[in-house]
PDB file of C-alpha atoms and ligand atoms in Angstrom:
ATOM      1  CA  MET A 260       0.222   0.199   0.063  1.00 96.00           C
ATOM      2  CA  THR A 261       0.694   3.234  -0.732  1.00 98.00           C
ATOM      3  CA  ILE A 262       0.029   6.793   0.532  1.00 98.00           C
ATOM      4  CA  ARG A 263       0.317  10.102  -2.687  1.00 98.00           C
ATOM      5  CA  PRO A 264      -1.245  13.298  -1.961  1.00 98.00           C
ATOM      6  CA  VAL A 265      -3.604  14.577  -4.431  1.00 98.00           C
ATOM      7  CA  GLY A 266      -4.908  18.372  -5.745  1.00 98.00           C
ATOM      8  CA  ALA A 267      -8.878  18.857  -6.814  1.00 97.00           C
ATOM      9  CA  GLU A 268      -7.921  17.517 -10.786  1.00 97.00           C
ATOM     10  CA  SER A 269      -8.500  14.163  -8.497  1.00 98.00           C
ATOM     11  CA  ALA A 270     -11.361  15.727  -7.001  1.00 98.00           C
ATOM     12  CA  ALA A 271     -14.238  13.021  -9.101  1.00 98.00           C
ATOM     13  CA  LEU A 272     -12.069   9.653  -7.375  1.00 98.00           C
ATOM     14  CA  LEU A 273     -12.603  10.875  -3.688  1.00 98.00           C
ATOM     15  CA  ALA A 274     -15.832  11.277  -4.099  1.00 98.00           C
ATOM     16  CA  ALA A 275     -16.558   8.172  -5.794  1.00 98.00           C
ATOM     17  CA  LEU A 276     -14.732   6.930  -2.657  1.00 98.00           C
ATOM     18  CA  HIS A 277     -16.079   9.420  -0.474  1.00 98.00           C
ATOM     19  CA  ALA A 278     -19.576   7.545  -2.087  1.00 97.00           C
ATOM     20  CA  GLU A 279     -19.026   4.278  -1.161  1.00 96.00           C
ATOM     21  CA  ALA A 280     -18.117   5.017   2.573  1.00 96.00           C
ATOM     22  CA  PHE A 281     -20.571   7.109   4.042  1.00 92.00           C
ATOM     23  CA  PRO A 282     -24.950   7.033   4.026  1.00 89.00           C
ATOM     24  CA  PRO A 283     -26.414   9.045   1.258  1.00 89.00           C
ATOM     25  CA  ALA A 284     -26.872  11.665   4.231  1.00 84.00           C
ATOM     26  CA  ASP A 285     -23.578  12.752   4.449  1.00 86.00           C
ATOM     27  CA  GLN A 286     -21.960  12.135   1.611  1.00 90.00           C
ATOM     28  CA  TRP A 287     -19.411  15.269  -0.271  1.00 94.00           C
ATOM     29  CA  GLY A 288     -19.271  15.553  -3.836  1.00 96.00           C
ATOM     30  CA  LYS A 289     -17.271  16.248  -6.489  1.00 97.00           C
ATOM     31  CA  GLN A 290     -17.383  19.651  -6.860  1.00 97.00           C
ATOM     32  CA  ALA A 291     -17.932  20.757  -3.124  1.00 97.00           C
ATOM     33  CA  ILE A 292     -14.085  18.294  -2.987  1.00 98.00           C
ATOM     34  CA  ALA A 293     -12.424  20.340  -5.426  1.00 98.00           C
ATOM     35  CA  LEU A 294     -13.289  24.060  -3.585  1.00 98.00           C
ATOM     36  CA  LEU A 295     -12.058  22.210  -0.680  1.00 97.00           C
ATOM     37  CA  LEU A 296      -8.406  20.835  -1.921  1.00 98.00           C
ATOM     38  CA  GLU A 297      -8.360  24.527  -4.002  1.00 97.00           C
ATOM     39  CA  LEU A 298      -8.005  26.069  -0.809  1.00 97.00           C
ATOM     40  CA  PRO A 299      -5.080  26.872   1.482  1.00 96.00           C
ATOM     41  CA  GLY A 300      -4.348  24.596   3.861  1.00 97.00           C
ATOM     42  CA  HIS A 301      -6.520  22.048   2.733  1.00 98.00           C
ATOM     43  CA  VAL A 302      -4.097  18.218   1.606  1.00 98.00           C
ATOM     44  CA  ALA A 303      -6.471  15.280   0.782  1.00 98.00           C
ATOM     45  CA  LEU A 304      -3.927  12.614   0.471  1.00 98.00           C
ATOM     46  CA  LEU A 305      -5.152   8.585  -1.635  1.00 98.00           C
ATOM     47  CA  ALA A 306      -4.139   5.747  -0.175  1.00 98.00           C
ATOM     48  CA  THR A 307      -3.665   2.946  -3.620  1.00 98.00           C
ATOM     49  CA  ARG A 308      -2.527  -0.375  -4.082  1.00 97.00           C
ATOM     50  CA  GLY A 309      -1.527  -1.009  -7.392  1.00 95.00           C
ATOM     51  CA  GLU A 310      -3.174   1.199  -9.007  1.00 91.00           C
ATOM     52  CA  ALA A 311      -6.301  -0.022  -8.067  1.00 97.00           C
ATOM     53  CA  PRO A 312      -7.768   3.135  -4.736  1.00 98.00           C
ATOM     54  CA  LEU A 313      -7.782   1.938  -0.829  1.00 98.00           C
ATOM     55  CA  GLY A 314      -9.791   5.091   1.013  1.00 98.00           C
ATOM     56  CA  PHE A 315      -8.760   9.005   1.024  1.00 98.00           C
ATOM     57  CA  ILE A 316      -8.474  10.975   3.610  1.00 98.00           C
ATOM     58  CA  MET A 317      -8.792  15.182   3.755  1.00 98.00           C
ATOM     59  CA  GLY A 318      -7.250  17.669   6.849  1.00 98.00           C
ATOM     60  CA  ARG A 319      -7.049  20.968   7.173  1.00 98.00           C
ATOM     61  CA  ILE A 320      -3.555  22.879   8.673  1.00 98.00           C
ATOM     62  CA  ALA A 321      -3.741  26.161   9.532  1.00 97.00           C
ATOM     63  CA  ALA A 322      -0.768  27.215  11.515  1.00 94.00           C
ATOM     64  CA  ASP A 323      -0.798  25.496  14.849  1.00 97.00           C
ATOM     65  CA  GLN A 324      -3.856  23.121  14.628  1.00 98.00           C
ATOM     66  CA  ALA A 325      -4.645  21.011  12.289  1.00 98.00           C
ATOM     67  CA  GLU A 326      -7.683  19.224  11.425  1.00 98.00           C
ATOM     68  CA  ILE A 327      -8.887  16.143  10.034  1.00 98.00           C
ATOM     69  CA  LEU A 328     -12.204  17.205   7.247  1.00 98.00           C
ATOM     70  CA  THR A 329     -12.965  13.489   5.955  1.00 98.00           C
ATOM     71  CA  LEU A 330     -11.757   9.887   6.113  1.00 98.00           C
ATOM     72  CA  ALA A 331     -13.181   6.988   4.646  1.00 98.00           C
ATOM     73  CA  VAL A 332     -11.621   3.519   3.492  1.00 98.00           C
ATOM     74  CA  LEU A 333     -13.526   1.259   1.301  1.00 97.00           C
ATOM     75  CA  ALA A 334     -15.427  -1.532   2.631  1.00 96.00           C
ATOM     76  CA  GLU A 335     -13.662  -4.580   1.231  1.00 96.00           C
ATOM     77  CA  ALA A 336     -10.185  -3.149   2.325  1.00 98.00           C
ATOM     78  CA  ARG A 337     -11.583  -2.281   6.449  1.00 98.00           C
ATOM     79  CA  GLN A 338      -9.465  -2.907   9.062  1.00 98.00           C
ATOM     80  CA  ALA A 339      -5.734  -3.837   7.191  1.00 98.00           C
ATOM     81  CA  GLY A 340      -4.385  -0.931   8.447  1.00 98.00           C
ATOM     82  CA  HIS A 341      -5.482   1.127   6.226  1.00 98.00           C
ATOM     83  CA  GLY A 342      -7.235   3.489   8.190  1.00 98.00           C
ATOM     84  CA  ARG A 343      -4.655   3.927  11.571  1.00 98.00           C
ATOM     85  CA  ALA A 344      -1.965   4.450   7.390  1.00 98.00           C
ATOM     86  CA  LEU A 345      -3.984   7.403   6.711  1.00 98.00           C
ATOM     87  CA  MET A 346      -4.729   8.985   9.650  1.00 98.00           C
ATOM     88  CA  GLN A 347      -0.556   8.354  10.695  1.00 98.00           C
ATOM     89  CA  ALA A 348       0.577   9.957   7.444  1.00 98.00           C
ATOM     90  CA  LEU A 349      -2.058  13.035   7.705  1.00 98.00           C
ATOM     91  CA  ALA A 350      -0.205  13.460  11.423  1.00 98.00           C
ATOM     92  CA  ALA A 351       3.032  13.549   9.755  1.00 97.00           C
ATOM     93  CA  GLU A 352       2.559  16.015   7.431  1.00 97.00           C
ATOM     94  CA  ALA A 353       0.466  18.274  10.103  1.00 98.00           C
ATOM     95  CA  ALA A 354       3.325  18.120  12.455  1.00 97.00           C
ATOM     96  CA  ARG A 355       6.006  19.062   9.418  1.00 96.00           C
ATOM     97  CA  ARG A 356       4.498  21.829   8.383  1.00 96.00           C
ATOM     98  CA  GLY A 357       4.135  22.595  11.603  1.00 96.00           C
ATOM     99  CA  ALA A 358       1.124  21.543  13.378  1.00 97.00           C
ATOM    100  CA  THR A 359       1.450  20.804  17.409  1.00 97.00           C
ATOM    101  CA  GLU A 360      -2.511  19.214  17.886  1.00 98.00           C
ATOM    102  CA  LEU A 361      -5.200  17.527  15.480  1.00 98.00           C
ATOM    103  CA  PHE A 362      -8.684  18.079  15.694  1.00 98.00           C
ATOM    104  CA  LEU A 363     -11.138  15.553  14.558  1.00 98.00           C
ATOM    105  CA  GLU A 364     -15.605  14.918  14.798  1.00 97.00           C
ATOM    106  CA  VAL A 365     -16.321  10.574  15.261  1.00 97.00           C
ATOM    107  CA  ALA A 366     -20.352  10.126  15.559  1.00 96.00           C
ATOM    108  CA  GLU A 367     -20.536   8.606  19.211  1.00 97.00           C
ATOM    109  CA  THR A 368     -22.353   6.011  17.296  1.00 97.00           C
ATOM    110  CA  ASN A 369     -19.472   5.516  14.564  1.00 97.00           C
ATOM    111  CA  ARG A 370     -17.582   1.837  16.809  1.00 97.00           C
ATOM    112  CA  ALA A 371     -14.952   1.489  13.827  1.00 97.00           C
ATOM    113  CA  ALA A 372     -13.853   5.283  13.545  1.00 98.00           C
ATOM    114  CA  ARG A 373     -13.841   6.150  18.024  1.00 98.00           C
ATOM    115  CA  ALA A 374     -11.417   2.775  18.043  1.00 98.00           C
ATOM    116  CA  LEU A 375      -9.108   3.305  15.229  1.00 98.00           C
ATOM    117  CA  TYR A 376      -9.071   7.850  17.122  1.00 98.00           C
ATOM    118  CA  ALA A 377      -8.580   5.881  20.951  1.00 98.00           C
ATOM    119  CA  GLY A 378      -5.439   3.647  19.609  1.00 98.00           C
ATOM    120  CA  LEU A 379      -4.249   6.525  18.245  1.00 97.00           C
ATOM    121  CA  GLY A 380      -3.984   8.489  21.986  1.00 97.00           C
ATOM    122  CA  ALA A 381      -7.114  10.731  19.856  1.00 98.00           C
ATOM    123  CA  THR A 382      -9.856  12.002  23.599  1.00 98.00           C
ATOM    124  CA  GLN A 383     -12.525  13.833  23.634  1.00 98.00           C
ATOM    125  CA  ALA A 384     -12.039  17.648  23.303  1.00 98.00           C
ATOM    126  CA  GLY A 385     -16.050  18.816  23.155  1.00 98.00           C
ATOM    127  CA  ARG A 386     -19.694  17.174  21.775  1.00 98.00           C
ATOM    128  CA  ARG A 387     -21.979  19.318  19.436  1.00 97.00           C
ATOM    129  CA  ARG A 388     -25.625  17.598  20.567  1.00 98.00           C
ATOM    130  CA  ALA A 389     -27.974  16.020  17.053  1.00 97.00           C
ATOM    131  CA  TYR A 390     -24.764  17.198  14.521  1.00 94.00           C
ATOM    132  CA  TYR A 391     -25.509  14.399  12.108  1.00 90.00           C
ATOM    133  CA  PRO A 392     -28.904  14.681   9.425  1.00 86.00           C
ATOM    134  CA  ASP A 393     -29.531  11.014  11.677  1.00 88.00           C
ATOM    135  CA  GLY A 394     -29.311  13.457  14.834  1.00 93.00           C
ATOM    136  CA  ALA A 395     -25.793  10.993  16.240  1.00 95.00           C
ATOM    137  CA  ASP A 396     -24.193  13.552  18.900  1.00 98.00           C
ATOM    138  CA  ALA A 397     -20.456  14.317  17.535  1.00 97.00           C
ATOM    139  CA  LEU A 398     -16.972  13.430  19.650  1.00 98.00           C
ATOM    140  CA  VAL A 399     -14.678  16.465  18.626  1.00 98.00           C
ATOM    141  CA  LEU A 400     -11.366  14.659  19.923  1.00 98.00           C
ATOM    142  CA  ARG A 401      -7.721  16.156  20.106  1.00 98.00           C
ATOM    143  CA  LEU A 402      -4.680  14.460  19.583  1.00 98.00           C
ATOM    144  CA  ALA A 403      -1.142  15.683  20.794  1.00 98.00           C
ATOM    145  CA  LEU A 404       1.333  15.512  18.030  1.00 97.00           C
ATOM    146  CA  SER A 405       4.593  15.899  17.854  1.00 83.00           C
ATOM    147  CA  ARG A 406       6.901  17.629  15.962  1.00 74.00           C
ATOM    148  CA  PRO A 407       8.503  15.985  12.863  1.00 69.00           C
ATOM    149  CA  GLY A 408      12.069  13.777  14.404  1.00 66.00           C
ATOM    150  CA  GLU A 409      10.767  13.262  17.918  1.00 66.00           C
ATOM    151  CA  ALA A 410      10.407  10.295  19.437  1.00 57.00           C
ATOM    152  CA  ALA A 411       6.761   9.080  21.355  1.00 52.00           C
ATOM    153  CA  GLY A 412       7.675  10.357  25.212  1.00 45.00           C
ATOM    154  CA  GLU A 413      10.415  12.634  25.018  1.00 43.00           C
TER     155      GLU A 413
HETATM  156  C1  LIG B 510     -13.184   4.267   9.838  1.00 86.86           C
HETATM  157  C2  LIG B 510     -12.246   3.514   8.859  1.00 86.86           C
HETATM  158  C3  LIG B 510     -12.430   4.219   8.171  1.00 86.86           C
HETATM  159  C4  LIG B 510     -11.361   2.642   9.697  1.00 86.86           C
HETATM  160  O1  LIG B 510     -10.800   2.436   8.848  1.00 86.86           O
HETATM  161  P1  LIG B 510      -9.936   0.193   8.826  1.00 86.86           P
HETATM  162  O2  LIG B 510      -9.235   1.036   6.636  1.00 86.86           O
HETATM  163  O3  LIG B 510     -10.341  -0.253   8.787  1.00 86.86           O
HETATM  164  O4  LIG B 510      -9.061   1.165   9.956  1.00 86.86           O
HETATM  165  P2  LIG B 510      -7.657  -0.251  10.323  1.00 86.86           P
HETATM  166  O5  LIG B 510      -7.265  -1.481   9.502  1.00 86.86           O
HETATM  167  O6  LIG B 510      -6.725   1.163  10.263  1.00 86.86           O
HETATM  168  O7  LIG B 510      -7.832   0.373  11.845  1.00 86.86           O
HETATM  169  C5  LIG B 510      -7.665   0.375  12.838  1.00 86.86           C
HETATM  170  C6  LIG B 510      -8.054   0.313  14.393  1.00 86.86           C
HETATM  171  O8  LIG B 510      -9.207   0.496  14.668  1.00 86.86           O
HETATM  172  C7  LIG B 510     -10.611   0.006  14.845  1.00 86.86           C
HETATM  173  N1  LIG B 510     -10.892  -0.472  14.191  1.00 86.86           N
HETATM  174  C8  LIG B 510     -11.340  -0.793  12.642  1.00 86.86           C
HETATM  175  N2  LIG B 510     -12.767  -1.006  12.481  1.00 86.86           N
HETATM  176  C9  LIG B 510     -12.759  -1.139  13.515  1.00 86.86           C
HETATM  177  C10 LIG B 510     -14.246  -2.727  13.631  1.00 86.86           C
HETATM  178  N3  LIG B 510     -14.379  -2.767  12.755  1.00 86.86           N
HETATM  179  N4  LIG B 510     -14.684  -2.737  14.663  1.00 86.86           N
HETATM  180  C11 LIG B 510     -14.205  -2.009  16.114  1.00 86.86           C
HETATM  181  N5  LIG B 510     -12.651  -1.456  15.838  1.00 86.86           N
HETATM  182  C12 LIG B 510     -12.451  -1.701  14.452  1.00 86.86           C
HETATM  183  C13 LIG B 510      -9.460  -1.315  15.603  1.00 86.86           C
HETATM  184  O9  LIG B 510      -8.530  -0.765  16.945  1.00 86.86           O
HETATM  185  C14 LIG B 510      -8.184  -1.593  14.350  1.00 86.86           C
HETATM  186  O10 LIG B 510      -6.691  -1.429  15.066  1.00 86.86           O
HETATM  187  P3  LIG B 510      -6.651  -3.228  15.159  1.00 86.86           P
HETATM  188  O11 LIG B 510      -7.234  -3.621  13.988  1.00 86.86           O
HETATM  189  O12 LIG B 510      -4.740  -2.963  15.495  1.00 86.86           O
HETATM  190  O13 LIG B 510      -7.412  -4.298  16.660  1.00 86.86           O
HETATM  191  C15 LIG B 510     -13.615   3.553   8.277  1.00 86.86           C
HETATM  192  O14 LIG B 510     -14.221   1.465   9.540  1.00 86.86           O
HETATM  193  C16 LIG B 510     -13.962   3.496   7.105  1.00 86.86           C
HETATM  194  O15 LIG B 510     -14.570   4.233   5.826  1.00 86.86           O
HETATM  195  N6  LIG B 510     -16.106   4.147   7.588  1.00 86.86           N
HETATM  196  C17 LIG B 510     -16.646   4.242   7.363  1.00 86.86           C
HETATM  197  C18 LIG B 510     -16.636   5.683   6.868  1.00 86.86           C
HETATM  198  C19 LIG B 510     -15.961   6.269   7.943  1.00 86.86           C
HETATM  199  O16 LIG B 510     -16.816   6.217   9.177  1.00 86.86           O
HETATM  200  N7  LIG B 510     -15.356   7.637   8.421  1.00 86.86           N
HETATM  201  C20 LIG B 510     -14.789   8.232  10.341  1.00 86.86           C
HETATM  202  C21 LIG B 510     -15.189   9.385   9.464  1.00 86.86           C
HETATM  203  S1  LIG B 510     -15.049  10.326  11.397  1.00 86.86           S
END
């Protein structure tokens, strides 16, 4: 599996991956993705095996803070470490650009994503009530980022 940055030219592919991973009310169209990727500080990383896309992550990095905008892994490629690898790659890029903390929102009901983020050390920083179209609360999570080259625990 390899992970590489992609830009707005890949918006159609990212929208197709997003549509596969999220219910219709939560899906992002290719125009919305392309617009986001034209904005400063916005990053998309695509995971592939050979030519085949496996999933992607999008984030926003601004000064010392970064935010995950979305993360999606194809159903048939899940629980093989790709989601974690995408998160780690975005966290590393954010740290390289000077971010010291990373925020994200996750539905309280999304057990897979919550387990992934907890495993990376993310902790709850807040809650947005009835945030999602299905009425679920969003948990706001925070992950402290190490500076590039700094080993955990140093
Ligand atoms: C959430 C998602 C990105 C996880 O991707 P993934 O590639 O399957 O995740 P990984 O294989 O890297 O899993 C990492 C850890 O997450 C946890 N995890 C992942 N899927 C899980 C599941 N279905 N049940 C419980 N724990 C799970 C495990 O702790 C796992 O570590 P382990 O395998 O060493 O035990 C994927 O399920 C997905 O695309 N879901 C739909 C879209 C979505 O919910 N995105 C996140 C929005 S905030």
